[in-house]
Short mmCIF file of C-alpha atoms and ligand atoms in Angstrom, two decimals:
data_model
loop_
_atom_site.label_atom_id
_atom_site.label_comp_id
_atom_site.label_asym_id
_atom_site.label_seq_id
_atom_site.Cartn_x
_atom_site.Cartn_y
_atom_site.Cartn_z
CA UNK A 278 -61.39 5.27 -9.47
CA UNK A 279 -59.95 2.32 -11.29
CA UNK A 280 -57.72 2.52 -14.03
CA UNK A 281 -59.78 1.36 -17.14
CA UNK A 282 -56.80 1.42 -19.85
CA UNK A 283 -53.22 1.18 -19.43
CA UNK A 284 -50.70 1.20 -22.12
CA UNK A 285 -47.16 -0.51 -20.76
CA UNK A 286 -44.36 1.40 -23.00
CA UNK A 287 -41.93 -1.66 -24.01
CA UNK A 288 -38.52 -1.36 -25.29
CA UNK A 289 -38.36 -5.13 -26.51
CA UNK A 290 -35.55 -5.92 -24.03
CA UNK A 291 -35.11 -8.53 -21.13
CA UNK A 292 -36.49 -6.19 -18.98
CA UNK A 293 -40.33 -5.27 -19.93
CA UNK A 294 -41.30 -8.86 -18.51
CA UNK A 295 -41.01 -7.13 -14.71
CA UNK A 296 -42.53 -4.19 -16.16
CA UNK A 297 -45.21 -6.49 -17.85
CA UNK A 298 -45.98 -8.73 -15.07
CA UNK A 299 -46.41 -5.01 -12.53
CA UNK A 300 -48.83 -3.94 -15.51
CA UNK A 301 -50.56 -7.22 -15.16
CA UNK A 302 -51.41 -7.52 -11.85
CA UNK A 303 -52.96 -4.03 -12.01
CA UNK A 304 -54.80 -4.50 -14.79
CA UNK A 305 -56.22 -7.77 -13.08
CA UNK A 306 -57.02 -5.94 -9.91
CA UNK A 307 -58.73 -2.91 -11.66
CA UNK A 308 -60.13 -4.81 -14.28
CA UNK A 309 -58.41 -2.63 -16.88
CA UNK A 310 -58.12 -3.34 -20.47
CA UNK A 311 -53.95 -3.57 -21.34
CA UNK A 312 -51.83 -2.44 -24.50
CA UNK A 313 -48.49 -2.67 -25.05
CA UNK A 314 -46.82 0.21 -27.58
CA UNK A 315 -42.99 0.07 -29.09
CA UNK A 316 -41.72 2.69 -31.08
CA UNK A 317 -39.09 2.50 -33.64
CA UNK A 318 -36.57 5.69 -32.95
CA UNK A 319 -35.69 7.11 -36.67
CA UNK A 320 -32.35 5.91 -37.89
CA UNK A 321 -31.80 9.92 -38.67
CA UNK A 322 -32.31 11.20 -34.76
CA UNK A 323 -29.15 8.22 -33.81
CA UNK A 324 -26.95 9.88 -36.33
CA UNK A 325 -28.02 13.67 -35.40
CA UNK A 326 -30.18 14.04 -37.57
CA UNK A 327 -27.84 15.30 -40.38
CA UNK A 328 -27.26 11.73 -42.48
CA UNK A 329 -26.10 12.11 -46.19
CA UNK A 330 -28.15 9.30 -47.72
CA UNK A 331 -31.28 7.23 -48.05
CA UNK A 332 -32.54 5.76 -45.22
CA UNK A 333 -36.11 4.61 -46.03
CA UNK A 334 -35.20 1.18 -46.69
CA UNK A 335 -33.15 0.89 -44.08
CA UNK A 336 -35.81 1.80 -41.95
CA UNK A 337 -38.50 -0.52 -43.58
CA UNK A 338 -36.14 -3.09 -42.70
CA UNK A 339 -35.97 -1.81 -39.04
CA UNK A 340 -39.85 -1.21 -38.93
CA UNK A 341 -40.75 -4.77 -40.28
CA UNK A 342 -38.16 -6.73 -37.38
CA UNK A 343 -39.75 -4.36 -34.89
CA UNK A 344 -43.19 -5.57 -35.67
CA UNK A 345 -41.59 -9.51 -35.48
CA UNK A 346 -39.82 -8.58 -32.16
CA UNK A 347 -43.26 -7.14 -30.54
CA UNK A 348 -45.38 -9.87 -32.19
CA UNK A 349 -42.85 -12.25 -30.22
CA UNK A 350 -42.88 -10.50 -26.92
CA UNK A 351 -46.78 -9.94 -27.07
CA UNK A 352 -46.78 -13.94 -27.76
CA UNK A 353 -45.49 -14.29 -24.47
CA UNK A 354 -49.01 -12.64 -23.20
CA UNK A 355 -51.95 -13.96 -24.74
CA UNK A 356 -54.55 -11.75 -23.16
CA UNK A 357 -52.87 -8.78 -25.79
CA UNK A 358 -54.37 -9.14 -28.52
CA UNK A 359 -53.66 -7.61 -31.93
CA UNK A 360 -55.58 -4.44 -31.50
CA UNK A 361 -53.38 -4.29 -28.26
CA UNK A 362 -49.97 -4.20 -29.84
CA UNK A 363 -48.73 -0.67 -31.42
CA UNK A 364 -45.60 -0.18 -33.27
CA UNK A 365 -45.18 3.69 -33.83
CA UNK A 366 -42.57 5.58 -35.38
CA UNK A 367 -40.73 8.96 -33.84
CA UNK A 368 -39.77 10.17 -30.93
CA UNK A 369 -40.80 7.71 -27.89
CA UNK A 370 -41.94 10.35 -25.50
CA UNK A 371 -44.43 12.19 -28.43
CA UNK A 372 -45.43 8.91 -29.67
CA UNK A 373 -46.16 7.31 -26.41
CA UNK A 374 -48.40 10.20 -25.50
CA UNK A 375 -50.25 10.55 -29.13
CA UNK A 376 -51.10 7.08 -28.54
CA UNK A 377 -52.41 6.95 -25.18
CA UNK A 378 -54.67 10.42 -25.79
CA UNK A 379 -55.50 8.29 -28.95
CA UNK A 380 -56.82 5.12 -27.09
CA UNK A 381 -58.36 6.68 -24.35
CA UNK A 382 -55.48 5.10 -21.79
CA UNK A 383 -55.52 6.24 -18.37
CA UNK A 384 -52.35 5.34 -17.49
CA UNK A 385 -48.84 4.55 -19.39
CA UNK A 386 -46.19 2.71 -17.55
CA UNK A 387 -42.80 2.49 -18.19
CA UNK A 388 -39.44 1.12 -16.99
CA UNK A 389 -37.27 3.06 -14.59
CA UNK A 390 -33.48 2.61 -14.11
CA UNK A 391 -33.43 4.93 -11.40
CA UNK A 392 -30.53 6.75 -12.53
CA UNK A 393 -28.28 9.24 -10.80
CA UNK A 394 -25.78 11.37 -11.13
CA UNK A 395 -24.12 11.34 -14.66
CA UNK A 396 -26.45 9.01 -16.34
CA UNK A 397 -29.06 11.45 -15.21
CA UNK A 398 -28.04 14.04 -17.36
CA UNK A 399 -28.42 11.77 -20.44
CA UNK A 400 -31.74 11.69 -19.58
CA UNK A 401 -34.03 8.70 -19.48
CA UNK A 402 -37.32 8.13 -21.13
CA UNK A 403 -39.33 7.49 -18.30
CA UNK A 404 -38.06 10.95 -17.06
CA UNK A 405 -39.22 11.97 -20.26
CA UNK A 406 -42.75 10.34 -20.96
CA UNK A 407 -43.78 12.12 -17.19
CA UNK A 408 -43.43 15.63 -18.57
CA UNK A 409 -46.94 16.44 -20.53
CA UNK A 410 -48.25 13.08 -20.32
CA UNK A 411 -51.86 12.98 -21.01
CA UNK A 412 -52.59 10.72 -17.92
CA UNK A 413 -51.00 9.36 -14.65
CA UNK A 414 -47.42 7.58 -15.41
CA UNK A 415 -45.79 4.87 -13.52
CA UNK A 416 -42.41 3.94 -13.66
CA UNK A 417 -41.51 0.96 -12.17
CA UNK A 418 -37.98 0.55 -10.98
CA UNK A 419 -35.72 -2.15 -12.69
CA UNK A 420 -32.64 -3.73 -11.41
CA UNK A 421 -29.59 -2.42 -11.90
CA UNK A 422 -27.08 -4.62 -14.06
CA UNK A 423 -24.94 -6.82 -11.67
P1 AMP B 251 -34.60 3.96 -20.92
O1 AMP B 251 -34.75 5.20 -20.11
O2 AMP B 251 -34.36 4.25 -22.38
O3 AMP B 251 -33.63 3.02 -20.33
O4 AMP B 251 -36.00 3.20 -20.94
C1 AMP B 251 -36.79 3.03 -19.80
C2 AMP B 251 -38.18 2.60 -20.19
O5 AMP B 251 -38.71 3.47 -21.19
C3 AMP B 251 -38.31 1.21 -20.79
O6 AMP B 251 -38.40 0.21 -19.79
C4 AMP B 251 -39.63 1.35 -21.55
O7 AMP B 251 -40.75 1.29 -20.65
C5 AMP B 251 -39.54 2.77 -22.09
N1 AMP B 251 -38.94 2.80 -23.44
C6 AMP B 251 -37.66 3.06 -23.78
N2 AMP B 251 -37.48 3.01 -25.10
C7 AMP B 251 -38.69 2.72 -25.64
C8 AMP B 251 -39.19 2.51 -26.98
N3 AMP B 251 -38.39 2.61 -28.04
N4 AMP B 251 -40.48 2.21 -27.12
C9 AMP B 251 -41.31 2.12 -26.06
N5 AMP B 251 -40.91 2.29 -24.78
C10 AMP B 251 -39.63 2.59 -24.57
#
């Protein structure tokens, strides 16, 4: 069976074009419909979650240059339109899952550093978005830095 919607989980660095362009090429080839989703990590979970102020507009701040990074990125590829670019707020691995259960998305793909050893144990999200996703997941491996 063809994939029919994939969601491509972006991080709105250098490297989601190689993810992008993987995500392209089978969505051309299965004729799937694409969306991209980016979500903006609460200023509260960096600092532990224990932060003695007010964050909110801090965090306006941080939603609205989100929005301006993805509208750039999503520039890039005119076939996404605007009903194809999420911004969501939370915890990437929940958020990337509410949304694709949301939009009916068959499959969500992601970056993968293909980390080992040490940096394993800090985890990675593409580690993470595979537990309880709601559909397949793949991870497509990215360089490591030179
Ligand atoms: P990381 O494990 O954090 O290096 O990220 C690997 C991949 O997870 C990225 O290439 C993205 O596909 C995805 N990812 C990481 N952070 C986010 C985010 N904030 N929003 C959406 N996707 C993300």
């Amino acid at each position: 069976m063809p994939y029919e919607h994939i969601l491509v989980a972006v991080d709105l660095t250098e490297e989601c074009d190689p993810v992008m362009h993987r995500a392209q090429k089978l969505a051309a080839s299965s004729g799937a419909k694409l969306s991209v989703v980016h979500i903006v990590e609460p200023m509260a979970m960096a600092f532990g979650g224990d932060v003695p102020m007010d964050l909110s507009m801090l965090q306006q701040q941080q939603f609205d240059q989100a929005r301006e990074r993805l509208d750039k990125f999503a520039g890039k590829y005119p076939a996404l339109t605007a009903d194809q670019r999420h911004l969501a707020y939370g915890q990437p691995r929940q958020e990337i899952h509410r949304l694709a259960g949301e939009q009916n998305c068959d499959l969500i793909i992601v970056g993968s550093h293909g980390r080992h050893g040490l940096a394993l144990l800090l985890g990675s999200t593409a580690n993470d978005v595979l537990h309880g996703a709601p559909c397949d997941v793949l991870a497509v491996r990215l360089k490591k830095p030179e």
